[in-house]
Amino acid sequence: MRVRVATTALGITAALLAVPACSTDTTGPKHQTSSSRTEKPTDAAQEPTALSSAALESRLLDRRDLGSGYVTKPERPAQHDDVTVIGCPALSELGGDAATGGTLAFPHKAKADFTYGASSSEISEELYSDSAQKLSDGIGRIFDAMTDCPTYQVVAGGTPVDVTSQKLPTPHGFGDEQWSQLLMFSTGERSTVVKQTAIRDDSLLLIVSGSPALVDRHLDKALTKATAAG
């Protein structure tokens, strides 16, 4: 059984984190929800052209970039479970899709998911392209909502998931804006810790989520490939 909980969203749809319910990763403490970002985009005289989904696909990390031990996860079929957010009015106002299902509602997007070794460690990379302002507003809206909610609960398909989150220092020197947080998803006695870092660079948005160690290991590589010219 897998619990699907999102941590980033634009008003209508949301980016997913797939959390293994069988995980027993309890190395991190309980955390409080938050997020962070730096400067807002300014009106530029020349707005960079948005990249197509095909172009974004070619900029995703692949198994050769990650190294040995990584396996590509097949894309999961969309799920449409009834979703209720308890204890976070700001997040609830964004609608059920802000808690589970779909991808961010930008026209150009690409995503890849991997597992590592024999463990349950996972890493997910998402790329989006649109105007700088739309990307900033879209990703910022959900992080701001979570900042208002130290803890909350998501009930998806009848499964209650307790969510807590901790604001993390943003990776300075990366892109134009950064957001980062450490999340803990708990169902009964099982819990999973997930790190998520989002970076906007001009008209491109990168989101890397998964095992904290894997996110730290591959974030620089992901941004370098995603922002490479040509």
mmCIF file of C-alpha atoms in Angstrom, residues 11-214:
data_model
loop_
_atom_site.group_PDB
_atom_site.id
_atom_site.type_symbol
_atom_site.label_atom_id
_atom_site.label_comp_id
_atom_site.label_asym_id
_atom_site.label_seq_id
_atom_site.Cartn_x
_atom_site.Cartn_y
_atom_site.Cartn_z
ATOM 1 C CA GLY A 11 -4.361 26.472 -7.301
ATOM 2 C CA ILE A 12 -6.000 23.611 -9.264
ATOM 3 C CA THR A 13 -3.541 20.687 -9.289
ATOM 4 C CA ALA A 14 -0.517 19.523 -7.289
ATOM 5 C CA ALA A 15 2.796 17.760 -7.478
ATOM 6 C CA LEU A 16 2.898 14.335 -5.847
ATOM 7 C CA LEU A 17 5.141 12.710 -3.352
ATOM 8 C CA ALA A 18 4.674 8.943 -3.208
ATOM 9 C CA VAL A 19 5.344 7.854 0.375
ATOM 10 C CA PRO A 20 6.002 4.161 1.102
ATOM 11 C CA ALA A 21 3.654 3.236 3.948
ATOM 12 C CA CYS A 22 5.973 0.362 4.854
ATOM 13 C CA SER A 23 8.909 2.681 5.534
ATOM 14 C CA THR A 24 10.354 2.745 9.036
ATOM 15 C CA ASP A 25 12.673 5.701 8.491
ATOM 16 C CA THR A 26 12.314 7.497 11.809
ATOM 17 C CA THR A 27 15.799 8.958 11.983
ATOM 18 C CA GLY A 28 14.477 12.508 11.939
ATOM 19 C CA PRO A 29 12.438 14.178 14.693
ATOM 20 C CA LYS A 30 8.900 15.449 14.297
ATOM 21 C CA HIS A 31 8.943 18.633 12.271
ATOM 22 C CA GLN A 32 6.913 21.785 11.903
ATOM 23 C CA THR A 33 5.593 22.874 8.529
ATOM 24 C CA SER A 34 7.313 25.710 6.732
ATOM 25 C CA SER A 35 9.008 26.706 3.521
ATOM 26 C CA SER A 36 11.340 29.408 2.337
ATOM 27 C CA ARG A 37 12.152 31.499 -0.681
ATOM 28 C CA THR A 38 14.378 34.413 -1.546
ATOM 29 C CA GLU A 39 13.859 37.223 -4.027
ATOM 30 C CA LYS A 40 10.719 37.602 -6.118
ATOM 31 C CA PRO A 41 11.094 37.795 -9.907
ATOM 32 C CA THR A 42 11.123 41.259 -11.423
ATOM 33 C CA ASP A 43 9.569 42.347 -14.688
ATOM 34 C CA ALA A 44 12.251 41.603 -17.224
ATOM 35 C CA ALA A 45 12.511 43.361 -20.570
ATOM 36 C CA GLN A 46 13.169 40.022 -22.235
ATOM 37 C CA GLU A 47 11.206 37.135 -20.717
ATOM 38 C CA PRO A 48 12.964 33.828 -21.516
ATOM 39 C CA THR A 49 10.997 31.566 -23.837
ATOM 40 C CA ALA A 50 9.295 28.667 -22.074
ATOM 41 C CA LEU A 51 10.784 25.264 -22.840
ATOM 42 C CA SER A 52 8.600 22.571 -24.385
ATOM 43 C CA SER A 53 7.760 19.384 -22.488
ATOM 44 C CA ALA A 54 10.007 17.464 -24.883
ATOM 45 C CA ALA A 55 12.900 19.800 -24.118
ATOM 46 C CA LEU A 56 12.296 19.416 -20.388
ATOM 47 C CA GLU A 57 12.227 15.634 -20.747
ATOM 48 C CA SER A 58 15.702 15.689 -22.254
ATOM 49 C CA ARG A 59 16.984 17.697 -19.270
ATOM 50 C CA LEU A 60 15.829 15.257 -16.593
ATOM 51 C CA LEU A 61 18.407 13.123 -14.821
ATOM 52 C CA ASP A 62 18.575 9.536 -16.034
ATOM 53 C CA ARG A 63 20.161 6.379 -14.645
ATOM 54 C CA ARG A 64 23.491 7.201 -16.293
ATOM 55 C CA ASP A 65 23.554 10.544 -14.459
ATOM 56 C CA LEU A 66 22.588 9.011 -11.116
ATOM 57 C CA GLY A 67 25.032 6.101 -11.196
ATOM 58 C CA SER A 68 24.699 2.437 -10.333
ATOM 59 C CA GLY A 69 21.954 1.083 -8.103
ATOM 60 C CA TYR A 70 19.098 3.266 -9.383
ATOM 61 C CA VAL A 71 15.968 1.843 -10.987
ATOM 62 C CA THR A 72 13.434 3.887 -12.939
ATOM 63 C CA LYS A 73 9.934 3.651 -11.469
ATOM 64 C CA PRO A 74 7.067 3.261 -13.945
ATOM 65 C CA GLU A 75 4.525 6.052 -14.115
ATOM 66 C CA ARG A 76 1.525 5.370 -11.899
ATOM 67 C CA PRO A 77 -2.023 5.717 -13.193
ATOM 68 C CA ALA A 78 -3.837 8.796 -11.955
ATOM 69 C CA GLN A 79 -5.868 8.339 -8.778
ATOM 70 C CA HIS A 80 -8.927 10.361 -7.826
ATOM 71 C CA ASP A 81 -9.548 9.516 -4.180
ATOM 72 C CA ASP A 82 -11.631 11.887 -2.089
ATOM 73 C CA VAL A 83 -9.235 14.088 -0.154
ATOM 74 C CA THR A 84 -9.789 15.989 3.083
ATOM 75 C CA VAL A 85 -7.247 18.314 4.697
ATOM 76 C CA ILE A 86 -7.694 18.651 8.465
ATOM 77 C CA GLY A 87 -6.001 21.338 10.544
ATOM 78 C CA CYS A 88 -4.746 23.556 7.704
ATOM 79 C CA PRO A 89 -7.390 25.988 6.406
ATOM 80 C CA ALA A 90 -4.933 27.697 4.042
ATOM 81 C CA LEU A 91 -4.083 24.391 2.366
ATOM 82 C CA SER A 92 -7.683 23.216 2.404
ATOM 83 C CA GLU A 93 -8.738 26.348 0.528
ATOM 84 C CA LEU A 94 -6.543 25.286 -2.375
ATOM 85 C CA GLY A 95 -8.827 22.255 -2.845
ATOM 86 C CA GLY A 96 -8.352 18.500 -2.634
ATOM 87 C CA ASP A 97 -5.904 18.436 -5.534
ATOM 88 C CA ALA A 98 -3.525 20.490 -3.415
ATOM 89 C CA ALA A 99 -3.155 17.464 -1.159
ATOM 90 C CA THR A 100 -3.055 14.591 -3.618
ATOM 91 C CA GLY A 101 -3.079 13.794 -7.338
ATOM 92 C CA GLY A 102 -1.888 15.310 -10.588
ATOM 93 C CA THR A 103 1.006 17.573 -11.410
ATOM 94 C CA LEU A 104 1.438 21.327 -11.321
ATOM 95 C CA ALA A 105 -0.840 23.078 -13.806
ATOM 96 C CA PHE A 106 1.888 24.503 -16.014
ATOM 97 C CA PRO A 107 1.654 23.737 -19.756
ATOM 98 C CA HIS A 108 5.221 22.431 -20.063
ATOM 99 C CA LYS A 109 6.389 19.706 -17.653
ATOM 100 C CA ALA A 110 8.379 16.485 -17.271
ATOM 101 C CA LYS A 111 8.971 14.078 -14.404
ATOM 102 C CA ALA A 112 11.146 11.095 -13.492
ATOM 103 C CA ASP A 113 11.048 8.795 -10.443
ATOM 104 C CA PHE A 114 13.733 6.418 -9.204
ATOM 105 C CA THR A 115 14.341 3.969 -6.388
ATOM 106 C CA TYR A 116 17.799 3.252 -5.009
ATOM 107 C CA GLY A 117 19.246 -0.150 -4.153
ATOM 108 C CA ALA A 118 17.278 -2.684 -2.154
ATOM 109 C CA SER A 119 16.008 -0.042 0.258
ATOM 110 C CA SER A 120 12.817 1.980 0.021
ATOM 111 C CA SER A 121 14.787 5.151 -0.744
ATOM 112 C CA GLU A 122 13.286 7.162 -3.573
ATOM 113 C CA ILE A 123 14.066 10.326 -5.499
ATOM 114 C CA SER A 124 11.769 12.253 -7.809
ATOM 115 C CA GLU A 125 12.636 15.083 -10.207
ATOM 116 C CA GLU A 126 10.091 17.419 -11.783
ATOM 117 C CA LEU A 127 10.714 20.173 -14.321
ATOM 118 C CA TYR A 128 8.262 22.904 -15.314
ATOM 119 C CA SER A 129 8.563 25.885 -17.648
ATOM 120 C CA ASP A 130 6.477 29.048 -17.840
ATOM 121 C CA SER A 131 6.955 32.742 -17.153
ATOM 122 C CA ALA A 132 9.086 33.502 -14.107
ATOM 123 C CA GLN A 133 6.168 35.197 -12.371
ATOM 124 C CA LYS A 134 3.766 32.300 -12.916
ATOM 125 C CA LEU A 135 6.319 29.772 -11.698
ATOM 126 C CA SER A 136 7.105 31.848 -8.622
ATOM 127 C CA ASP A 137 3.476 32.437 -7.716
ATOM 128 C CA GLY A 138 2.505 28.821 -8.363
ATOM 129 C CA ILE A 139 5.162 27.108 -6.282
ATOM 130 C CA GLY A 140 5.123 29.836 -3.633
ATOM 131 C CA ARG A 141 1.408 29.595 -2.968
ATOM 132 C CA ILE A 142 1.500 26.075 -1.579
ATOM 133 C CA PHE A 143 4.676 26.648 0.459
ATOM 134 C CA ASP A 144 3.073 29.744 1.982
ATOM 135 C CA ALA A 145 -0.026 27.731 2.873
ATOM 136 C CA MET A 146 2.098 25.090 4.596
ATOM 137 C CA THR A 147 3.984 27.786 6.513
ATOM 138 C CA ASP A 148 0.683 28.664 8.167
ATOM 139 C CA CYS A 149 0.203 25.062 9.342
ATOM 140 C CA PRO A 150 2.743 23.571 11.796
ATOM 141 C CA THR A 151 0.976 20.207 11.584
ATOM 142 C CA TYR A 152 -2.041 18.898 9.708
ATOM 143 C CA GLN A 153 -3.648 15.697 8.510
ATOM 144 C CA VAL A 154 -4.583 14.503 5.032
ATOM 145 C CA VAL A 155 -7.237 11.823 4.586
ATOM 146 C CA ALA A 156 -6.969 10.327 1.084
ATOM 147 C CA GLY A 157 -9.028 7.334 0.067
ATOM 148 C CA GLY A 158 -9.923 6.708 3.696
ATOM 149 C CA THR A 159 -6.278 6.621 4.849
ATOM 150 C CA PRO A 160 -5.328 9.309 7.414
ATOM 151 C CA VAL A 161 -1.792 10.664 7.115
ATOM 152 C CA ASP A 162 -0.272 12.982 9.726
ATOM 153 C CA VAL A 163 2.022 15.554 8.130
ATOM 154 C CA THR A 164 4.620 17.757 9.816
ATOM 155 C CA SER A 165 7.334 19.845 8.189
ATOM 156 C CA GLN A 166 10.437 21.852 9.002
ATOM 157 C CA LYS A 167 11.774 24.829 7.104
ATOM 158 C CA LEU A 168 15.291 24.205 5.808
ATOM 159 C CA PRO A 169 17.994 26.658 4.741
ATOM 160 C CA THR A 170 17.722 27.260 1.024
ATOM 161 C CA PRO A 171 20.632 26.324 -1.248
ATOM 162 C CA HIS A 172 22.171 29.757 -1.844
ATOM 163 C CA GLY A 173 23.796 30.381 -5.198
ATOM 164 C CA PHE A 174 21.292 28.166 -7.022
ATOM 165 C CA GLY A 175 18.935 29.860 -9.483
ATOM 166 C CA ASP A 176 16.820 32.939 -8.772
ATOM 167 C CA GLU A 177 14.499 31.601 -6.033
ATOM 168 C CA GLN A 178 14.693 28.616 -3.716
ATOM 169 C CA TRP A 179 12.331 26.769 -1.371
ATOM 170 C CA SER A 180 13.223 23.827 0.853
ATOM 171 C CA GLN A 181 11.563 21.796 3.586
ATOM 172 C CA LEU A 182 11.786 18.478 5.419
ATOM 173 C CA LEU A 183 8.522 16.569 5.714
ATOM 174 C CA MET A 184 7.437 13.658 7.850
ATOM 175 C CA PHE A 185 4.460 11.530 6.851
ATOM 176 C CA SER A 186 3.081 9.237 9.558
ATOM 177 C CA THR A 187 0.439 6.517 9.364
ATOM 178 C CA GLY A 188 0.055 4.692 12.651
ATOM 179 C CA GLU A 189 3.488 3.491 13.757
ATOM 180 C CA ARG A 190 5.013 3.953 10.298
ATOM 181 C CA SER A 191 6.664 7.142 9.146
ATOM 182 C CA THR A 192 8.678 8.442 6.226
ATOM 183 C CA VAL A 193 10.952 11.483 6.071
ATOM 184 C CA VAL A 194 11.097 13.306 2.748
ATOM 185 C CA LYS A 195 13.169 16.306 1.734
ATOM 186 C CA GLN A 196 11.891 18.609 -0.979
ATOM 187 C CA THR A 197 13.793 21.430 -2.624
ATOM 188 C CA ALA A 198 12.450 23.670 -5.387
ATOM 189 C CA ILE A 199 14.598 26.041 -7.439
ATOM 190 C CA ARG A 200 13.424 28.550 -10.029
ATOM 191 C CA ASP A 201 15.940 29.618 -12.646
ATOM 192 C CA ASP A 202 14.418 32.148 -15.076
ATOM 193 C CA SER A 203 11.540 30.349 -16.818
ATOM 194 C CA LEU A 204 12.390 26.902 -15.438
ATOM 195 C CA LEU A 205 11.307 25.336 -12.144
ATOM 196 C CA LEU A 206 13.102 22.296 -10.715
ATOM 197 C CA ILE A 207 11.654 20.247 -7.849
ATOM 198 C CA VAL A 208 13.674 17.405 -6.321
ATOM 199 C CA SER A 209 11.972 15.281 -3.648
ATOM 200 C CA GLY A 210 12.729 12.082 -1.787
ATOM 201 C CA SER A 211 15.226 10.630 0.653
ATOM 202 C CA PRO A 212 17.156 13.562 2.183
ATOM 203 C CA ALA A 213 20.525 11.969 1.407
ATOM 204 C CA LEU A 214 19.594 11.367 -2.228
#
